[in-house]
Amino acid sequence: MSQFTATPRNHRQHRRQSVVKAIFLLMTVLLIVPVLLILTFLIVKGAPVLSFEFLFAMPENGMTAGGILPALVGTVWLVTVALLASVPVGVAAAIYLSEYAPDNWLTRAINLAIINLAGVPSIVHALFGVGAFVLFFKFGTSILAASLTLAIMTLPVVIVSTLEALRSVPQAFREACWNMGATRWQTIRKVVLPNSVSGILTGVILEVSRTAGETAPIMFTGAAFFLPFLPQGVLDQTMALSLHLFVISTQVPGVPEGFPYGVALVLISLVLLMNAISIGFRTWLRGRKKW
Amino acid sequence: MVAATTAKVLLRGLSVSYHGKPALRDVSLEIGEHEIFGIIGPAGSGKTSLLRALNRMDSFVSGMRVAGDIILDGRNLRDWRNLYALRRRIGVVFPLPVGLPLSVYDNVAFAPRLRGVRRRAALDEIVERCLRRAALWDEVKDRLKSLGSLLSGGQQQRLTIARALSQAPDLLLLDEFSIAVDPVTTMRIEDVLKELKHEVTIVLVTNLVQQARRLADRTAFLLSGELVEVGDTEDLFAGRVEDERTRDYLEGRFG
Ligand SMILES: Nc1ncnc2c1ncn2[C@@H]1O[C@H](COP(=O)(O)OP(=O)(O)OP(=O)(O)O)[C@@H](O)[C@H]1O
Ligand SMILES: [Mg+2]
C-alpha cells in the first residue's frame, strides 16, 4: 500500500470537512434568502408606480398623487452634506489614532469609546442633534443640522472602519520607511494611505447606506413632513425619502397602495447605486496598487 | 589596524531592554571609519538590538529602551534632535526583507526623493547603480515598474539592500543580509561590500561565522546580551582569543 492511499482516517476527515462546508453554505443561503425576498417583493409591488413623473414631479393632493422629487433631492442633499462633514473628520481622527497616537491607556480608552459610540441608538443622536445644532448653534431645523446629526452618528463607523483599513497595512512597511528617515507623514502619504484607501472606501460605503435610510435623526433636526418646494441651501428644511416613506405609509390616508413600495424601491436603488459607485472606484484603485 | 582608523561609532555602556527585560548589557566598543565591523553571537544574544539602537529605532519599537552613549562622528545620538536626518544617513537591512508596495523603481528612489533628488536622470542613475550593487539589476531591469512587494523573497532582500545603498549612507547596518539569498549571489554582494568599504562604514551582523571571517576587519562576539570580546577577525579565527567562549563559539562547540 502506498503512503498516498487514503486511510479510514482520511475519509473521516474528508467527510467532516464536507459537513462543515455545507453548514457554512447553509448559513450564507439563509442570509441571502430574506434579502432576495424583500427585493423581489419591493420590485413586484413598487415597480408599477415607478415612472419619470414619479421620480421628477412634485407631490400633489396631500401626497396622494404626483411624485417624490423633493424627497429624492432632499436625501441626496442630506447624504452629501453628512459625507462632507464626517469623512474628513473621521479619516483624520483614524489616521491620528492609528499612526500618531502613543500606545497608552488614553488612546485605548478613546478607541473603546468610539466603538461604543457606534452602538448608541439613533434616536439618542437625534436628541443630541436638536440640542446641539438646532438650538445651541441656532442652525434651526435645516439640512445643515440634520446632516451634522447624521455625520455625528456615522462618525464612529467611519473611524472604526478606517482604523481597520489602516491597520491592515503591515507594520513592516512603516518601519522600512521610518528606517530610511521618512517622517510619519511621508510614510502615511506614500505607503499607508495608497494601500488602505480601498478599505477606507468600504467604511464610506457603509456610512452612505446608513445615512440614506435613517429617519429618527433627521425627523427633529431638518426633515419636513411636506414641503412644496426644493431646498435652495443648507439652511433650508427638506423632505427626505426615509421620512416620506414613513409619512405616506402611516400618516396620510388615501395614498395609492403602490406608492410606499415605490418610495422604498427608490431609496434602496439610491443606496445600491451609491454602493456600486464606491465599489467600482475601489476596484479601480485595487487594480492599481497591491502588495 | 585599530590605531590607524578613527572612530566612526563609539559605544559607551550601551544597554538595550524591551519592556524592562534586558537584551543587551553595558556594551562598550569602537567601530572605525571605513571598516567592516562584524558582530557574531548565538540567537538572542542582542545583535539585532545593537543595530536597532544605532538607528534610534527605540523611538518606534514598542517597549524598547536604550541606555548609555552612542557617539557617531563625535556626536552623541542623544543630541540629535532630528532623528529623520540621522536615519537618512544610516542604511539598514534587516533579515526579513520588506519590498514596499511601490514599484521596484520607486522602492529604490524612495530615499533619494526624501533627500530632495527630483531630476529624473539623477534618479535613474541612482536606481541603476544601487540595483547593480545589490546584484539585482539584471533580474529586474525589464520590470522596474512592477511591484517590489511581488518579487521573490531573495529578490526582495536584495531590493532592501539596494534601498539601503540608495540612501548614500555613511554607515551601513546589515543584519543577516544573506539569509534568503543564494550562495552565488551572496558572494557577488560580498564583493560589492568589500569595495564599498572605502566609502562606507559597515556593521555586519551575521549568523554565518565564515561570512564574518571573509568580510570583517574586526569582529565582536556577543553572548546573552554581553560583549565577550572584540578583536581583529584574523586573530579570533587563528585562535588568538582572550576568552575561551569565543573559541568555543567559532569552532561551533555551542550556539
Ligand atoms: N521587539 C522586541 N520585543 C521584546 N523583546 C525583544 C524584541 N526584540 C528582541 N527581543 C529580545 O531581546 C533579546 C535579544 O534579541 P535580538 O533580536 O537582539 O537577538 P539577536 O542576537 O539578533 O538574535 P538572532 O540571531 O536570533 O537574530 C532576545 O531575548 C529577544 O527575545
Ligand atoms: Mg537578529
Coordinates of C-alpha atoms and ligand atoms in Angstrom, one line a residue:
Chain A
M1 CA 0.0 0.0 0.0
S2 CA 1.4 3.3 -1.0
Q3 CA 1.6 6.0 1.6
F4 CA -0.7 8.2 -0.6
T5 CA -3.6 5.8 -0.4
A6 CA -6.5 7.2 1.7
T7 CA -6.9 5.7 5.1
P8 CA -10.2 5.4 7.0
R9 CA -8.9 8.4 9.0
N10 CA -8.6 10.5 5.8
H11 CA -12.1 9.5 4.8
R12 CA -13.4 10.7 8.2
Q13 CA -11.6 14.0 7.9
H14 CA -12.9 14.4 4.4
R15 CA -16.5 13.8 5.5
R16 CA -16.2 16.2 8.4
Q17 CA -14.8 18.8 6.1
S18 CA -17.8 18.4 3.8
V19 CA -20.2 18.7 6.6
V20 CA -18.6 21.9 7.9
K21 CA -18.5 23.4 4.5
A22 CA -22.2 22.5 4.0
I23 CA -23.1 24.3 7.3
F24 CA -21.3 27.5 6.3
L25 CA -23.0 27.4 2.9
L26 CA -26.4 26.9 4.5
M27 CA -25.8 30.0 6.7
T28 CA -24.9 32.1 3.7
V29 CA -28.0 31.0 1.9
L30 CA -30.1 31.7 5.0
L31 CA -28.6 35.2 4.9
I32 CA -29.2 35.9 1.3
V33 CA -32.8 34.5 1.0
P34 CA -34.5 37.2 3.1
V35 CA -32.7 39.9 1.2
L36 CA -33.7 38.5 -2.1
L37 CA -37.3 38.1 -0.9
I38 CA -37.5 41.7 0.2
L39 CA -36.1 42.9 -3.0
T40 CA -38.4 40.8 -5.1
F41 CA -41.4 41.9 -3.1
L42 CA -40.4 45.5 -3.4
I43 CA -39.9 45.3 -7.1
V44 CA -43.2 43.4 -7.7
K45 CA -45.2 45.9 -5.6
G46 CA -43.2 49.1 -6.4
A47 CA -42.2 48.9 -10.0
P48 CA -45.6 49.6 -11.4
V49 CA -45.8 53.0 -9.8
L50 CA -42.3 54.0 -11.0
S51 CA -42.2 56.4 -13.8
F52 CA -40.4 59.5 -14.9
E53 CA -43.1 61.5 -13.3
F54 CA -43.0 59.7 -10.0
L55 CA -39.3 60.5 -9.7
F56 CA -39.3 64.0 -11.0
A57 CA -42.6 65.6 -10.1
M58 CA -43.8 67.4 -7.0
P59 CA -46.2 65.6 -4.7
E60 CA -49.8 66.6 -5.2
N61 CA -53.1 66.3 -3.3
G62 CA -51.6 65.9 0.1
M63 CA -49.0 63.4 -1.2
T64 CA -51.6 61.0 -2.6
A65 CA -50.6 61.8 -6.1
G66 CA -47.7 63.3 -8.2
G67 CA -44.1 62.4 -7.5
I68 CA -41.4 62.4 -4.9
L69 CA -38.8 64.9 -6.3
P70 CA -38.4 66.9 -3.1
A71 CA -37.8 63.8 -1.0
L72 CA -35.3 62.4 -3.5
V73 CA -33.4 65.7 -3.8
G74 CA -33.5 66.1 0.0
T75 CA -32.0 62.7 0.6
V76 CA -29.2 63.5 -1.8
W77 CA -28.6 66.8 0.0
L78 CA -28.6 65.2 3.4
V79 CA -26.3 62.4 2.5
T80 CA -23.8 64.6 0.6
V81 CA -23.5 67.2 3.4
A82 CA -23.2 64.4 6.0
L83 CA -20.5 62.8 4.0
L84 CA -18.6 66.1 3.5
A85 CA -18.7 66.6 7.3
S86 CA -17.9 63.1 8.6
V87 CA -15.5 61.7 6.1
P88 CA -12.6 64.2 6.5
V89 CA -13.1 64.3 10.3
G90 CA -13.4 60.6 10.6
V91 CA -10.5 59.7 8.4
A92 CA -8.3 62.3 10.1
A93 CA -9.2 61.1 13.5
A94 CA -8.5 57.5 12.5
I95 CA -5.1 58.5 11.0
Y96 CA -4.2 60.2 14.2
L97 CA -5.3 57.3 16.4
S98 CA -3.6 54.7 14.2
E99 CA -0.4 56.5 13.1
Y100 CA 0.4 59.1 15.6
A101 CA -1.2 58.4 19.0
P102 CA 1.1 56.8 21.5
D103 CA 0.1 53.3 22.6
N104 CA -1.1 54.1 26.1
W105 CA -4.2 53.8 28.2
L106 CA -5.7 57.1 27.0
T107 CA -5.6 56.0 23.4
R108 CA -7.0 52.7 24.2
A109 CA -9.8 54.4 26.2
I110 CA -10.6 56.6 23.2
N111 CA -10.7 53.6 20.9
L112 CA -13.1 51.9 23.2
A113 CA -15.3 55.0 23.5
I114 CA -15.5 55.2 19.7
I115 CA -16.5 51.6 19.3
N116 CA -19.2 52.1 22.0
L117 CA -20.4 55.3 20.3
A118 CA -21.2 53.2 17.3
G119 CA -23.8 51.4 19.4
V120 CA -25.7 54.4 20.5
P121 CA -29.3 54.3 19.2
S122 CA -30.0 56.8 16.5
I123 CA -32.9 58.4 18.5
V124 CA -30.3 59.5 21.1
H125 CA -28.3 61.1 18.3
A126 CA -31.4 62.8 17.2
L127 CA -31.9 64.4 20.6
F128 CA -28.3 65.4 20.7
G129 CA -28.7 67.0 17.3
V130 CA -31.7 69.0 18.4
G131 CA -29.8 70.3 21.4
A132 CA -26.5 71.0 19.8
F133 CA -27.2 72.0 16.2
V134 CA -30.8 73.2 16.1
L135 CA -30.8 75.0 19.4
F136 CA -27.3 75.8 20.6
F137 CA -25.7 76.6 17.2
K138 CA -29.0 78.1 16.1
F139 CA -29.0 76.3 12.7
G140 CA -32.7 75.8 13.2
T141 CA -34.3 72.7 11.6
S142 CA -32.3 72.6 8.5
I143 CA -30.3 70.4 6.2
L144 CA -27.2 71.5 8.0
A145 CA -28.5 70.5 11.4
A146 CA -29.8 67.2 10.1
S147 CA -26.7 66.3 8.1
L148 CA -24.4 67.2 11.1
T149 CA -26.6 64.9 13.2
L150 CA -26.2 62.1 10.7
A151 CA -22.5 62.9 10.5
I152 CA -22.0 62.6 14.2
M153 CA -24.0 59.3 14.2
T154 CA -21.9 57.8 11.4
L155 CA -18.5 59.1 12.6
P156 CA -17.7 56.1 14.7
V157 CA -18.4 53.8 11.8
V158 CA -16.1 55.8 9.6
I159 CA -13.4 55.9 12.3
V160 CA -13.5 52.2 13.1
S161 CA -13.5 51.0 9.5
T162 CA -10.8 53.5 8.6
L163 CA -8.7 52.2 11.6
E164 CA -9.2 48.7 10.4
A165 CA -8.1 49.6 6.9
L166 CA -5.0 51.4 8.2
R167 CA -4.1 48.5 10.5
S168 CA -4.3 46.1 7.6
V169 CA -1.2 47.8 6.2
P170 CA 1.7 45.7 7.6
Q171 CA 3.7 47.5 10.3
A172 CA 6.9 46.3 8.5
F173 CA 6.1 48.7 5.7
R174 CA 6.0 51.6 8.1
E175 CA 9.2 50.6 9.8
A176 CA 11.0 50.2 6.5
C177 CA 10.1 53.8 5.6
W178 CA 11.0 55.2 9.1
N179 CA 14.3 53.4 8.9
M180 CA 15.1 55.3 5.7
G181 CA 14.4 58.5 7.5
A182 CA 10.9 59.1 6.3
T183 CA 8.7 61.1 8.6
R184 CA 5.4 59.8 9.8
W185 CA 3.5 61.9 7.3
Q186 CA 5.7 60.9 4.4
T187 CA 5.2 57.3 5.3
I188 CA 1.4 57.8 5.6
R189 CA 1.2 59.6 2.3
K190 CA 3.4 57.4 0.2
V191 CA 2.8 54.0 1.6
V192 CA 0.0 53.7 4.2
L193 CA -2.8 55.7 2.5
P194 CA -2.4 54.4 -1.0
N195 CA -2.7 50.9 0.4
S196 CA -5.6 51.4 2.6
V197 CA -7.8 53.7 0.5
S198 CA -9.9 50.9 -0.7
G199 CA -10.6 49.8 2.8
I200 CA -11.4 53.3 3.8
L201 CA -13.9 53.5 1.0
T202 CA -15.6 50.5 2.4
G203 CA -16.3 52.5 5.5
V204 CA -17.7 55.3 3.4
I205 CA -20.0 52.8 1.6
L206 CA -21.4 51.6 4.9
E207 CA -21.9 55.1 6.0
V208 CA -23.8 56.1 2.9
S209 CA -26.1 53.2 3.3
R210 CA -26.9 54.0 6.9
T211 CA -27.3 57.7 6.3
A212 CA -29.7 57.5 3.4
G213 CA -32.1 55.2 5.3
E214 CA -32.0 56.9 8.7
T215 CA -35.3 58.5 9.8
A216 CA -35.1 59.3 13.5
P217 CA -32.0 61.6 13.5
I218 CA -33.4 63.8 10.8
M219 CA -37.0 63.9 11.9
F220 CA -36.5 66.6 14.6
T221 CA -33.5 68.3 13.0
G222 CA -34.3 69.1 9.4
A223 CA -36.6 66.8 7.6
A224 CA -40.1 68.1 6.9
F225 CA -43.4 66.2 6.7
F226 CA -44.3 68.0 3.5
L227 CA -42.7 70.9 1.5
P228 CA -43.9 72.0 -1.8
F229 CA -40.5 73.3 -3.0
L230 CA -36.9 72.1 -3.3
P231 CA -34.3 73.1 -0.8
Q232 CA -32.1 76.1 -2.0
G233 CA -29.3 75.8 0.5
V234 CA -28.1 74.0 3.6
L235 CA -30.2 76.2 6.0
D236 CA -33.5 75.2 4.4
Q237 CA -35.6 72.4 5.6
T238 CA -36.1 69.5 3.3
M239 CA -38.2 66.4 2.6
A240 CA -36.4 63.1 2.7
L241 CA -37.2 59.7 1.3
S242 CA -37.0 57.8 4.5
L243 CA -39.3 60.2 6.4
H244 CA -41.6 60.4 3.3
L245 CA -41.9 56.6 3.3
F246 CA -42.9 56.7 7.0
V247 CA -45.3 59.5 6.4
I248 CA -47.2 58.1 3.4
S249 CA -47.3 54.6 4.9
T250 CA -48.7 55.6 8.3
Q251 CA -49.7 59.3 8.5
V252 CA -51.8 60.2 5.5
P253 CA -55.0 58.5 4.3
G254 CA -55.7 57.8 0.6
V255 CA -52.2 57.0 -0.6
P256 CA -52.3 54.6 -3.5
E257 CA -51.1 51.1 -2.5
G258 CA -48.0 51.1 -4.7
F259 CA -46.6 54.4 -3.5
P260 CA -44.8 53.4 -0.4
Y261 CA -43.3 50.4 -2.2
G262 CA -42.2 52.8 -5.0
V263 CA -40.5 55.1 -2.5
A264 CA -38.8 52.1 -0.8
L265 CA -37.6 50.9 -4.1
V266 CA -36.2 54.3 -5.0
L267 CA -34.5 54.5 -1.6
I268 CA -32.9 51.1 -1.9
S269 CA -31.8 51.8 -5.5
L270 CA -30.2 55.0 -4.4
V271 CA -28.2 53.2 -1.7
L272 CA -27.3 50.4 -4.1
L273 CA -26.3 52.9 -6.8
M274 CA -24.0 54.8 -4.3
N275 CA -22.5 51.5 -3.2
A276 CA -21.9 50.4 -6.7
I277 CA -20.1 53.6 -7.5
S278 CA -17.9 53.2 -4.4
I279 CA -17.2 49.6 -5.2
G280 CA -16.3 50.4 -8.7
F281 CA -14.0 53.1 -7.6
R282 CA -12.5 50.7 -5.0
T283 CA -11.9 48.0 -7.6
W284 CA -10.3 50.5 -9.8
L285 CA -7.9 51.6 -7.0
R286 CA -7.2 48.0 -6.1
G287 CA -6.2 47.2 -9.6
R288 CA -3.6 49.9 -9.5
K289 CA -2.0 49.1 -6.1
K290 CA -1.2 45.8 -4.5
W291 CA 1.4 44.1 -2.4
Chain B
M1 CA 44.6 48.5 12.2
V2 CA 42.6 49.7 15.2
A3 CA 45.0 52.6 15.8
A4 CA 45.0 53.6 12.2
T5 CA 41.3 54.2 12.0
T6 CA 39.4 57.0 13.6
A7 CA 36.3 56.1 15.5
K8 CA 33.1 56.3 13.4
V9 CA 30.9 54.9 16.1
L10 CA 31.7 54.8 19.8
L11 CA 29.5 52.8 22.2
R12 CA 29.9 53.5 25.8
G13 CA 27.9 51.4 28.3
L14 CA 25.2 50.7 25.8
S15 CA 22.3 48.8 27.2
V16 CA 19.0 47.8 25.5
S17 CA 15.9 46.4 27.1
Y18 CA 12.4 45.5 26.0
H19 CA 9.6 46.1 28.4
G20 CA 12.2 46.2 31.2
K21 CA 13.8 42.9 30.2
P22 CA 17.5 43.5 29.3
A23 CA 18.6 42.3 25.8
L24 CA 22.0 44.0 25.7
R25 CA 24.1 44.9 28.8
D26 CA 26.8 47.5 29.1
V27 CA 28.5 47.2 25.7
S28 CA 31.4 49.4 25.0
L29 CA 33.3 49.3 21.8
E30 CA 34.6 51.3 18.9
I31 CA 33.9 51.0 15.2
G32 CA 36.5 52.5 13.0
E33 CA 35.9 54.6 9.9
H34 CA 35.8 52.6 6.7
E35 CA 35.9 49.2 8.3
I36 CA 33.6 46.3 8.1
F37 CA 32.8 45.5 11.7
G38 CA 31.4 42.0 12.3
I39 CA 29.1 41.1 15.1
I40 CA 28.5 37.4 15.8
G41 CA 26.8 35.6 18.5
P42 CA 24.1 32.9 19.1
A43 CA 20.4 33.6 18.7
G44 CA 19.0 36.1 21.1
S45 CA 22.4 37.5 22.1
G46 CA 21.4 41.1 21.3
K47 CA 23.0 41.6 17.8
T48 CA 19.8 43.0 16.2
S49 CA 19.2 45.1 19.3
L50 CA 22.5 46.8 18.9
L51 CA 21.8 47.7 15.3
R52 CA 18.3 49.0 16.3
A53 CA 19.9 51.2 18.9
L54 CA 22.2 52.7 16.3
N55 CA 19.3 53.7 14.1
R56 CA 17.4 55.0 17.1
M57 CA 14.6 52.6 16.4
D58 CA 13.8 52.7 20.1
S59 CA 11.6 55.7 19.2
F60 CA 9.1 53.4 17.5
V61 CA 9.7 49.8 18.7
S62 CA 7.3 49.4 21.5
G63 CA 8.8 48.8 24.9
M64 CA 12.4 49.3 23.7
R65 CA 14.7 51.4 25.9
V66 CA 18.3 52.4 25.3
A67 CA 20.7 53.5 28.0
G68 CA 24.4 54.5 27.6
D69 CA 26.0 56.6 24.9
I70 CA 26.2 56.1 21.2
I71 CA 28.6 58.6 19.6
L72 CA 28.5 58.9 15.9
D73 CA 31.2 61.0 14.3
G74 CA 32.0 62.5 17.6
R75 CA 28.4 63.5 18.3
N76 CA 26.1 61.8 20.8
L77 CA 23.0 60.4 19.3
R78 CA 21.1 61.9 22.3
D79 CA 21.9 65.3 20.9
W80 CA 20.3 64.6 17.6
R81 CA 17.0 66.4 17.5
N82 CA 16.1 65.4 14.0
L83 CA 16.0 61.6 14.0
Y84 CA 14.8 61.6 10.4
A85 CA 18.0 63.3 9.3
L86 CA 20.0 60.8 11.4
R87 CA 18.3 57.8 9.8
R88 CA 18.6 59.2 6.3
R89 CA 22.4 58.8 6.6
I90 CA 22.3 55.3 8.1
G91 CA 21.3 52.4 5.8
V92 CA 19.8 49.4 7.4
V93 CA 19.0 45.9 6.1
F94 CA 17.0 43.6 8.4
P95 CA 16.7 39.8 8.0
L96 CA 13.0 39.9 7.0
P97 CA 13.0 41.5 3.6
V98 CA 10.4 44.2 3.0
G99 CA 9.6 45.2 -0.5
L100 CA 7.5 48.3 -0.2
P101 CA 4.2 48.1 -2.1
L102 CA 5.6 50.5 -4.7
S103 CA 7.3 49.8 -8.0
V104 CA 10.8 48.4 -7.9
Y105 CA 12.0 51.8 -9.2
D106 CA 10.1 53.7 -6.5
N107 CA 11.4 51.5 -3.8
V108 CA 14.9 52.4 -4.7
A109 CA 14.1 56.1 -5.5
F110 CA 12.3 56.5 -2.2
A111 CA 15.2 57.6 -0.1
P112 CA 16.8 59.8 -2.8
R113 CA 13.4 61.6 -3.1
L114 CA 13.3 62.0 0.6
R115 CA 16.6 63.9 0.5
G116 CA 15.3 66.0 -2.4
V117 CA 16.6 64.4 -5.5
R118 CA 14.0 65.2 -8.1
R119 CA 15.7 65.1 -11.5
R120 CA 14.7 62.0 -13.5
A121 CA 18.1 61.4 -14.9
A122 CA 19.7 61.6 -11.4
L123 CA 17.1 59.2 -10.0
D124 CA 17.6 56.8 -12.9
E125 CA 21.3 56.8 -12.3
I126 CA 20.9 56.1 -8.6
V127 CA 18.4 53.4 -9.1
E128 CA 20.5 51.5 -11.6
R129 CA 23.7 51.9 -9.7
C130 CA 22.1 50.6 -6.4
L131 CA 20.3 47.7 -8.1
R132 CA 23.6 46.7 -9.8
R133 CA 25.5 46.8 -6.5
A134 CA 22.8 44.7 -4.8
A135 CA 23.2 42.2 -7.7
L136 CA 19.5 42.6 -8.6
W137 CA 19.7 44.8 -11.7
D138 CA 19.8 42.0 -14.3
E139 CA 16.7 40.4 -12.8
V140 CA 14.6 43.4 -12.6
K141 CA 15.8 45.8 -15.3
D142 CA 12.9 44.9 -17.5
R143 CA 10.3 45.3 -14.9
L144 CA 11.2 48.3 -12.9
K145 CA 7.5 49.3 -12.9
S146 CA 6.2 46.1 -11.3
L147 CA 5.6 46.0 -7.6
G148 CA 8.6 45.5 -5.3
S149 CA 6.4 43.6 -2.9
L150 CA 5.8 40.9 -5.5
L151 CA 9.4 39.9 -6.0
S152 CA 10.7 36.6 -4.7
G153 CA 11.9 36.6 -1.1
G154 CA 15.6 36.7 -2.1
Q155 CA 14.9 39.4 -4.6
Q156 CA 13.1 41.5 -2.0
Q157 CA 16.1 41.1 0.3
R158 CA 18.4 42.4 -2.4
L159 CA 15.9 45.2 -3.1
T160 CA 16.1 46.1 0.6
I161 CA 19.9 46.2 0.2
A162 CA 19.6 48.4 -2.9
R163 CA 17.3 50.7 -0.9
A164 CA 19.8 51.0 1.9
L165 CA 22.5 51.8 -0.6
S166 CA 20.3 54.4 -2.3
Q167 CA 20.4 56.4 0.9
A168 CA 24.1 57.1 0.1
P169 CA 24.7 56.2 3.8
D170 CA 28.0 56.7 5.5
L171 CA 27.0 53.9 7.9
L172 CA 25.5 50.7 6.7
L173 CA 24.0 48.3 9.1
L174 CA 23.5 44.8 7.7
D175 CA 21.6 42.2 9.8
E176 CA 21.9 38.7 8.3
F177 CA 21.5 40.2 4.8
S178 CA 22.1 36.9 3.0
I179 CA 19.5 34.9 4.9
A180 CA 17.3 34.4 1.8
V181 CA 19.9 34.9 -0.9
D182 CA 21.6 32.0 -2.7
P183 CA 25.3 31.4 -2.2
V184 CA 26.5 32.7 -5.6
T185 CA 24.6 36.0 -5.3
T186 CA 25.7 36.3 -1.7
M187 CA 29.3 36.1 -2.9
R188 CA 28.6 38.8 -5.5
I189 CA 27.1 41.1 -2.8
E190 CA 30.1 40.3 -0.5
D191 CA 32.4 41.5 -3.2
V192 CA 30.5 44.7 -3.5
L193 CA 30.6 45.2 0.2
K194 CA 34.4 44.9 0.2
E195 CA 34.5 47.7 -2.5
L196 CA 32.0 49.8 -0.6
K197 CA 34.2 49.7 2.5
H198 CA 36.2 52.6 1.0
E199 CA 33.1 54.9 1.1
V200 CA 31.0 53.5 3.9
T201 CA 31.5 52.1 7.4
I202 CA 29.7 48.7 7.5
V203 CA 28.4 46.9 10.6
L204 CA 27.7 43.3 9.7
V205 CA 25.6 41.1 11.9
T206 CA 25.8 37.5 10.8
N207 CA 25.0 34.1 11.9
L208 CA 27.5 32.7 9.5
V209 CA 30.8 32.9 11.2
Q210 CA 32.6 32.2 7.9
Q211 CA 30.9 35.3 6.4
A212 CA 32.4 37.4 9.3
R213 CA 35.7 35.7 8.6
R214 CA 35.5 36.6 4.9
L215 CA 34.4 40.2 5.3
A216 CA 35.0 41.7 8.7
D217 CA 38.2 43.6 9.6
R218 CA 37.3 43.3 13.3
T219 CA 34.6 41.2 14.9
A220 CA 32.7 41.4 18.2
F221 CA 31.3 38.3 19.9
L222 CA 28.1 38.8 21.9
L223 CA 26.7 36.2 24.2
S224 CA 23.4 36.6 26.2
G225 CA 23.5 40.4 25.8
E226 CA 27.1 40.8 26.9
L227 CA 30.1 41.6 24.9
V228 CA 32.5 38.8 25.3
E229 CA 35.3 40.2 23.2
V230 CA 36.3 42.3 20.2
G231 CA 39.3 41.6 18.2
D232 CA 40.9 41.5 14.7
T233 CA 39.0 38.9 12.8
E234 CA 42.2 37.2 11.8
D235 CA 43.3 36.9 15.4
L236 CA 40.0 35.5 16.5
F237 CA 39.9 32.9 13.8
A238 CA 43.5 32.0 14.4
G239 CA 42.6 31.1 17.9
R240 CA 44.2 34.2 19.5
V241 CA 41.3 34.9 21.7
E242 CA 41.1 36.4 25.2
D243 CA 38.0 34.4 26.2
E244 CA 37.7 30.6 25.7
R245 CA 34.0 31.1 25.0
T246 CA 34.8 32.9 21.8
R247 CA 36.9 30.0 20.6
D248 CA 34.2 27.5 21.5
Y249 CA 31.6 29.5 19.5
L250 CA 33.9 29.9 16.5
E251 CA 34.6 26.3 16.5
G252 CA 30.9 25.5 16.7
R253 CA 31.0 23.9 20.1
F254 CA 27.9 25.7 21.2
G255 CA 25.4 28.1 19.8
Ligands
LIG1 N1 10.7 43.8 19.9 C1 11.1 43.0 20.9 N2 10.3 42.9 22.0 C2 10.6 42.2 23.1 N3 11.7 41.5 23.2 C3 12.6 41.5 22.1 C4 12.3 42.3 21.0 N4 13.3 42.1 20.1 C5 14.2 41.3 20.7 N5 13.8 41.0 21.9 C6 14.5 40.1 22.9 O1 15.8 40.6 23.1 C7 16.8 39.6 23.1 C8 17.8 39.9 22.1 O2 17.2 39.9 20.8 P1 18.0 40.2 19.4 O3 16.9 40.3 18.4 O4 18.8 41.5 19.6 O5 18.9 39.0 19.3 P2 19.8 38.6 18.0 O6 21.2 38.4 18.5 O7 19.6 39.5 16.9 O8 19.2 37.1 17.7 P3 19.1 36.4 16.3 O9 20.4 35.9 15.9 O10 18.1 35.3 16.6 O11 18.5 37.4 15.3 C9 16.0 38.3 22.9 O12 15.9 37.7 24.1 C10 14.7 38.7 22.3 O13 13.7 37.8 22.7
MG2 MG 18.8 39.2 15.0

